[in-house]
Amino acid sequence: MSHSPPPGTPRARIPGPQQPPPPYPRISAGLWRRCLGGGLALWVLTAWVTYETRSSVLLPTLILLGSFLVPVAFVLWAYERHGRDLGVSAILGCFLAGGTLGVLGASPAGSYPLGSSPAVVVGVGLVEEAAKLGALVFALRRQPAVRGLRAGLVLGAAVGFGFAALESAGYAVDAAVSTQGIDLRTLLETEILRGLLAPCGHGLWTAIAGGVLLSRRRLNGCFRFSAPVAGTWLGVSLLHALWDSTHGVALWVVARLTGTGPAGRLFSPGYLVRPSAAQEHLFTLFSVGGLALVSLAGVGWMRSLARRDPPW
């Protein structure tokens, strides 16, 4: 026969099994949205104050906010959705170190005139994509456990977005500095355009190449530069070249349709002389349409890779 303890008697509490702390920081869901919204508000405020005061002191803040806002937001989204187990150090290392090394490696081929030949455009794509892949290999050289398609897609995107952020900052500086002083309007237009196009460019291409590269990484951490890796590098380099060629291709198509403009090489002279309103509309249509087609090709390629990994 059991007796219930008198009221008020303290009862012993048996501690339950304690869960080990997660190996990654606890980041609340939707951080990338707050980062994007708050950063956009700060960028607009900085642009307004800079316009009203005409002060060049705020230009570095304006350039850095506009260049890093979209890349950082997309890297945070990739970390929240697919990369928490990879660790913050791998994400930051690929974004900062990988992006910086990629820009340095691609700097010899970073600038070329609009009238460049197709061979030059393709060569630039090959060099820049190779530089970003090399930066990814360098950033992960001491982390042999990081391998697989998902890791490659996430970390490759981090390298690509780091590259895109630094490259956009350079283009913004070039757009701001002119012979007549600071051109704030051109700076803002450049940052808005590159910010909108950032998800469809370097981050996407390096994610594809990084996914194939890390999916074939050996258990001991060595990277295998096999035929699929080389083929993927050539493929993303071709997407890169097509992206850069949309300006020249649009000019050539408009010239052929209207019977005026450049009649020689495909990319010469790089602009239409005294274009009519119809030519301007056609140029906008074909240039934007070309960028959209290249973007859709890259997104479709990445989605086909992601379907091969069951966790996705």
Short mmCIF file of C-alpha atoms in Angstrom, two decimals:
data_model
loop_
_atom_site.label_atom_id
_atom_site.label_comp_id
_atom_site.label_asym_id
_atom_site.label_seq_id
_atom_site.Cartn_x
_atom_site.Cartn_y
_atom_site.Cartn_z
CA MET A 1 0.00 0.00 0.00
CA SER A 2 1.50 3.33 -1.05
CA HIS A 3 1.07 6.62 0.75
CA SER A 4 1.02 9.94 -1.03
CA PRO A 5 3.46 12.48 0.37
CA PRO A 6 2.00 15.26 2.47
CA PRO A 7 1.30 18.50 0.64
CA GLY A 8 4.21 20.86 0.41
CA THR A 9 6.84 18.12 0.41
CA PRO A 10 9.51 18.86 -2.21
CA ARG A 11 9.75 16.29 -4.93
CA ALA A 12 12.95 15.21 -6.56
CA ARG A 13 13.28 16.22 -10.19
CA ILE A 14 15.01 13.84 -12.50
CA PRO A 15 16.85 15.78 -15.18
CA GLY A 16 16.03 14.69 -18.70
CA PRO A 17 18.60 13.98 -21.35
CA GLN A 18 20.32 17.17 -22.41
CA GLN A 19 20.70 17.89 -26.09
CA PRO A 20 24.16 18.91 -27.25
CA PRO A 21 24.37 22.44 -28.61
CA PRO A 22 24.11 22.66 -32.38
CA PRO A 23 27.44 22.93 -34.22
CA TYR A 24 26.22 26.07 -35.98
CA PRO A 25 24.93 29.40 -34.67
CA ARG A 26 21.22 29.77 -34.07
CA ILE A 27 20.06 32.18 -36.76
CA SER A 28 16.39 32.97 -36.80
CA ALA A 29 14.51 32.29 -39.98
CA GLY A 30 14.10 35.23 -42.31
CA LEU A 31 17.32 37.00 -41.39
CA TRP A 32 18.10 37.49 -45.07
CA ARG A 33 14.79 39.36 -45.52
CA ARG A 34 15.54 41.72 -42.65
CA CYS A 35 19.07 42.22 -43.97
CA LEU A 36 17.78 43.01 -47.46
CA GLY A 37 15.01 45.33 -46.28
CA GLY A 38 17.10 47.15 -43.68
CA GLY A 39 20.07 47.45 -45.99
CA LEU A 40 17.90 48.80 -48.80
CA ALA A 41 16.44 51.43 -46.46
CA LEU A 42 19.93 52.46 -45.33
CA TRP A 43 21.12 52.65 -48.95
CA VAL A 44 18.19 54.88 -49.96
CA LEU A 45 18.77 57.10 -46.93
CA THR A 46 22.48 57.36 -47.70
CA ALA A 47 21.77 58.18 -51.34
CA TRP A 48 19.29 60.91 -50.34
CA VAL A 49 21.67 62.50 -47.81
CA THR A 50 24.53 62.34 -50.32
CA TYR A 51 22.38 64.01 -52.98
CA GLU A 52 21.22 66.76 -50.63
CA THR A 53 24.61 67.52 -49.10
CA ARG A 54 26.75 66.85 -52.20
CA SER A 55 29.34 65.45 -49.82
CA SER A 56 31.88 62.94 -51.09
CA VAL A 57 32.46 61.63 -47.55
CA LEU A 58 29.41 59.34 -47.85
CA LEU A 59 30.44 57.87 -51.20
CA PRO A 60 32.33 54.86 -49.71
CA THR A 61 29.29 54.02 -47.56
CA LEU A 62 26.97 54.34 -50.55
CA ILE A 63 29.19 52.19 -52.75
CA LEU A 64 29.74 49.44 -50.17
CA LEU A 65 26.06 49.26 -49.20
CA GLY A 66 24.91 49.09 -52.79
CA SER A 67 27.55 46.57 -53.85
CA PHE A 68 27.28 44.13 -50.94
CA LEU A 69 23.55 44.31 -50.15
CA VAL A 70 22.16 41.77 -52.62
CA PRO A 71 25.16 39.35 -52.50
CA VAL A 72 25.12 39.24 -48.69
CA ALA A 73 21.34 38.70 -48.63
CA PHE A 74 21.58 35.78 -51.05
CA VAL A 75 24.45 34.19 -49.12
CA LEU A 76 22.41 34.47 -45.89
CA TRP A 77 19.45 32.85 -47.67
CA ALA A 78 21.64 29.98 -48.90
CA TYR A 79 23.07 29.51 -45.39
CA GLU A 80 19.64 29.48 -43.74
CA ARG A 81 18.07 27.11 -46.23
CA HIS A 82 20.85 24.74 -47.23
CA GLY A 83 24.17 25.46 -45.53
CA ARG A 84 23.81 25.56 -41.72
CA ASP A 85 25.79 22.36 -41.26
CA LEU A 86 28.66 23.69 -43.36
CA GLY A 87 29.61 26.23 -40.72
CA VAL A 88 29.95 29.98 -40.68
CA SER A 89 33.71 29.84 -41.20
CA ALA A 90 33.34 28.05 -44.54
CA ILE A 91 30.68 30.49 -45.76
CA LEU A 92 32.62 33.58 -44.69
CA GLY A 93 35.91 32.19 -45.97
CA CYS A 94 34.45 31.53 -49.40
CA PHE A 95 32.65 34.87 -49.55
CA LEU A 96 35.51 37.09 -48.37
CA ALA A 97 38.73 35.25 -49.15
CA GLY A 98 37.38 33.39 -52.16
CA GLY A 99 35.78 36.49 -53.64
CA THR A 100 38.90 38.58 -53.11
CA LEU A 101 41.20 35.97 -54.61
CA GLY A 102 38.84 35.53 -57.53
CA VAL A 103 38.88 39.26 -58.28
CA LEU A 104 42.68 39.35 -58.02
CA GLY A 105 43.06 36.33 -60.28
CA ALA A 106 40.68 37.73 -62.88
CA SER A 107 42.05 41.28 -62.76
CA PRO A 108 44.26 40.91 -65.89
CA ALA A 109 41.15 40.22 -67.96
CA GLY A 110 38.76 42.39 -65.99
CA SER A 111 38.37 45.29 -68.40
CA TYR A 112 37.96 45.32 -72.15
CA PRO A 113 36.26 47.72 -74.58
CA LEU A 114 32.78 47.20 -75.97
CA GLY A 115 34.24 46.62 -79.40
CA SER A 116 36.19 43.55 -78.36
CA SER A 117 36.11 40.46 -80.55
CA PRO A 118 34.20 37.30 -79.55
CA ALA A 119 37.52 35.57 -78.83
CA VAL A 120 38.38 38.22 -76.25
CA VAL A 121 34.97 37.93 -74.58
CA VAL A 122 35.23 34.13 -74.39
CA GLY A 123 38.78 34.41 -73.05
CA VAL A 124 37.64 36.75 -70.29
CA GLY A 125 34.92 34.29 -69.30
CA LEU A 126 37.40 31.40 -69.16
CA VAL A 127 39.87 33.37 -67.03
CA GLU A 128 37.31 34.70 -64.55
CA GLU A 129 35.57 31.34 -64.05
CA ALA A 130 38.93 29.60 -63.59
CA ALA A 131 39.96 32.26 -61.05
CA LYS A 132 36.79 31.74 -59.02
CA LEU A 133 37.17 27.96 -59.06
CA GLY A 134 40.78 28.35 -57.91
CA ALA A 135 39.62 30.65 -55.12
CA LEU A 136 37.08 28.02 -54.00
CA VAL A 137 39.79 25.35 -53.92
CA PHE A 138 42.07 27.62 -51.89
CA ALA A 139 39.34 28.54 -49.40
CA LEU A 140 38.51 24.84 -48.74
CA ARG A 141 42.03 23.40 -48.88
CA ARG A 142 42.12 22.78 -45.08
CA GLN A 143 38.56 21.45 -44.80
CA PRO A 144 38.71 17.97 -46.35
CA ALA A 145 35.34 16.98 -44.92
CA VAL A 146 33.51 19.57 -47.00
CA ARG A 147 32.38 17.76 -50.12
CA GLY A 148 29.23 16.90 -52.02
CA LEU A 149 26.96 18.57 -54.51
CA ARG A 150 24.99 20.61 -51.97
CA ALA A 151 28.13 21.97 -50.33
CA GLY A 152 29.55 22.87 -53.71
CA LEU A 153 26.43 24.74 -54.78
CA VAL A 154 26.25 26.76 -51.56
CA LEU A 155 29.95 27.52 -51.19
CA GLY A 156 30.43 28.11 -54.90
CA ALA A 157 27.62 30.66 -54.75
CA ALA A 158 29.36 32.31 -51.78
CA VAL A 159 32.56 32.70 -53.80
CA GLY A 160 30.64 34.01 -56.80
CA PHE A 161 28.68 36.53 -54.75
CA GLY A 162 31.85 37.72 -53.03
CA PHE A 163 33.38 38.21 -56.47
CA ALA A 164 30.26 40.03 -57.68
CA ALA A 165 30.19 42.35 -54.65
CA LEU A 166 33.81 43.44 -55.05
CA GLU A 167 33.47 43.75 -58.82
CA SER A 168 30.33 45.87 -58.44
CA ALA A 169 32.16 48.14 -56.00
CA GLY A 170 34.88 48.67 -58.61
CA TYR A 171 32.36 49.46 -61.34
CA ALA A 172 30.57 51.86 -58.98
CA VAL A 173 33.80 53.74 -58.32
CA ASP A 174 34.47 54.00 -62.06
CA ALA A 175 30.92 55.24 -62.63
CA ALA A 176 31.16 57.85 -59.86
CA VAL A 177 34.48 59.36 -60.90
CA SER A 178 34.37 61.38 -64.11
CA THR A 179 36.34 64.22 -65.65
CA GLN A 180 33.71 66.69 -64.42
CA GLY A 181 33.70 65.49 -60.81
CA ILE A 182 31.41 63.08 -58.98
CA ASP A 183 28.58 61.71 -61.12
CA LEU A 184 26.07 60.57 -58.49
CA ARG A 185 23.33 59.69 -60.99
CA THR A 186 25.56 57.31 -62.93
CA LEU A 187 26.73 55.74 -59.66
CA LEU A 188 23.16 55.07 -58.50
CA GLU A 189 22.12 53.68 -61.89
CA THR A 190 25.13 51.35 -61.93
CA GLU A 191 24.46 50.03 -58.42
CA ILE A 192 20.75 49.48 -59.07
CA LEU A 193 21.38 47.64 -62.33
CA ARG A 194 24.16 45.43 -60.97
CA GLY A 195 22.19 44.74 -57.80
CA LEU A 196 19.19 43.51 -59.80
CA LEU A 197 21.37 41.34 -62.05
CA ALA A 198 23.63 39.96 -59.29
CA PRO A 199 21.61 36.75 -58.60
CA CYS A 200 21.81 35.73 -62.27
CA GLY A 201 25.54 36.22 -62.77
CA HIS A 202 28.69 35.23 -60.93
CA GLY A 203 26.91 33.60 -57.98
CA LEU A 204 24.91 31.33 -60.26
CA TRP A 205 27.83 30.34 -62.51
CA THR A 206 30.24 29.59 -59.66
CA ALA A 207 27.55 27.64 -57.81
CA ILE A 208 27.20 25.30 -60.80
CA ALA A 209 30.95 24.83 -61.19
CA GLY A 210 31.48 24.44 -57.44
CA GLY A 211 28.72 21.85 -57.16
CA VAL A 212 30.30 19.63 -59.81
CA LEU A 213 33.79 20.17 -58.37
CA LEU A 214 32.91 19.25 -54.77
CA SER A 215 30.67 16.37 -55.83
CA ARG A 216 33.84 14.68 -57.14
CA ARG A 217 36.14 15.58 -54.26
CA ARG A 218 38.01 12.60 -52.82
CA LEU A 219 37.57 11.40 -49.25
CA ASN A 220 41.10 12.56 -48.38
CA GLY A 221 40.23 16.11 -49.44
CA CYS A 222 41.99 16.13 -52.82
CA PHE A 223 40.15 17.80 -55.68
CA ARG A 224 39.60 15.86 -58.90
CA PHE A 225 39.75 17.97 -62.03
CA SER A 226 38.07 15.34 -64.15
CA ALA A 227 36.33 15.64 -67.50
CA PRO A 228 32.93 16.61 -65.96
CA VAL A 229 34.61 19.39 -63.97
CA ALA A 230 36.41 20.68 -67.06
CA GLY A 231 33.22 20.47 -69.10
CA THR A 232 31.27 22.38 -66.47
CA TRP A 233 33.96 25.05 -66.36
CA LEU A 234 33.73 25.44 -70.13
CA GLY A 235 29.93 25.53 -69.93
CA VAL A 236 29.72 28.26 -67.29
CA SER A 237 32.45 30.19 -69.11
CA LEU A 238 30.26 30.08 -72.22
CA LEU A 239 27.30 31.39 -70.20
CA HIS A 240 29.57 34.12 -68.89
CA ALA A 241 30.67 35.02 -72.42
CA LEU A 242 27.09 35.05 -73.70
CA TRP A 243 26.09 37.32 -70.81
CA ASP A 244 28.86 39.77 -71.65
CA SER A 245 28.02 39.54 -75.37
CA THR A 246 24.37 40.56 -75.11
CA HIS A 247 25.26 44.22 -75.71
CA GLY A 248 27.13 43.51 -78.93
CA VAL A 249 24.64 40.90 -80.14
CA ALA A 250 21.73 43.29 -79.54
CA LEU A 251 23.53 46.00 -81.52
CA TRP A 252 24.20 43.62 -84.39
CA VAL A 253 20.59 42.39 -84.52
CA VAL A 254 19.20 45.94 -84.44
CA ALA A 255 21.59 46.98 -87.21
CA ARG A 256 20.53 44.02 -89.36
CA LEU A 257 16.82 44.63 -88.79
CA THR A 258 16.93 48.38 -89.42
CA GLY A 259 19.61 48.38 -92.10
CA THR A 260 21.83 50.88 -90.28
CA GLY A 261 24.52 50.85 -87.67
CA PRO A 262 27.60 48.64 -87.53
CA ALA A 263 28.06 46.73 -90.76
CA GLY A 264 31.43 45.22 -90.00
CA ARG A 265 32.39 43.01 -87.12
CA LEU A 266 29.82 41.81 -84.63
CA PHE A 267 30.97 44.03 -81.77
CA SER A 268 32.19 47.06 -83.74
CA PRO A 269 31.93 49.97 -83.02
CA GLY A 270 30.07 49.19 -79.77
CA TYR A 271 27.23 51.69 -80.15
CA LEU A 272 24.66 52.96 -82.64
CA VAL A 273 25.30 56.34 -84.22
CA ARG A 274 22.32 58.67 -83.64
CA PRO A 275 19.81 55.87 -82.96
CA SER A 276 16.14 56.43 -83.66
CA ALA A 277 13.40 55.74 -81.13
CA ALA A 278 12.62 52.42 -82.80
CA GLN A 279 16.26 51.36 -82.65
CA GLU A 280 16.46 52.24 -78.96
CA HIS A 281 13.36 50.17 -78.21
CA LEU A 282 14.67 47.22 -80.23
CA PHE A 283 18.05 47.42 -78.53
CA THR A 284 16.42 47.36 -75.09
CA LEU A 285 14.23 44.42 -76.10
CA PHE A 286 17.06 42.28 -77.46
CA SER A 287 19.59 43.14 -74.73
CA VAL A 288 17.17 42.45 -71.87
CA GLY A 289 15.81 39.39 -73.65
CA GLY A 290 19.32 38.03 -74.15
CA LEU A 291 20.14 38.45 -70.46
CA ALA A 292 16.89 36.71 -69.55
CA LEU A 293 17.64 33.73 -71.81
CA VAL A 294 21.15 33.32 -70.38
CA SER A 295 19.75 33.56 -66.85
CA LEU A 296 17.09 30.94 -67.53
CA ALA A 297 19.71 28.61 -68.96
CA GLY A 298 21.84 28.97 -65.83
CA VAL A 299 18.92 28.53 -63.43
CA GLY A 300 17.74 25.45 -65.30
CA TRP A 301 21.22 23.95 -65.18
CA MET A 302 21.50 24.54 -61.44
CA ARG A 303 18.06 23.08 -60.75
CA SER A 304 18.93 19.96 -62.73
CA LEU A 305 22.03 19.54 -60.54
CA ALA A 306 20.08 20.10 -57.34
CA ARG A 307 17.57 17.36 -58.23
CA ARG A 308 20.41 14.82 -58.19
CA ASP A 309 21.00 15.34 -54.47
CA PRO A 310 18.27 13.66 -52.34
CA PRO A 311 18.49 16.15 -49.40
CA TRP A 312 17.34 18.94 -51.72
#
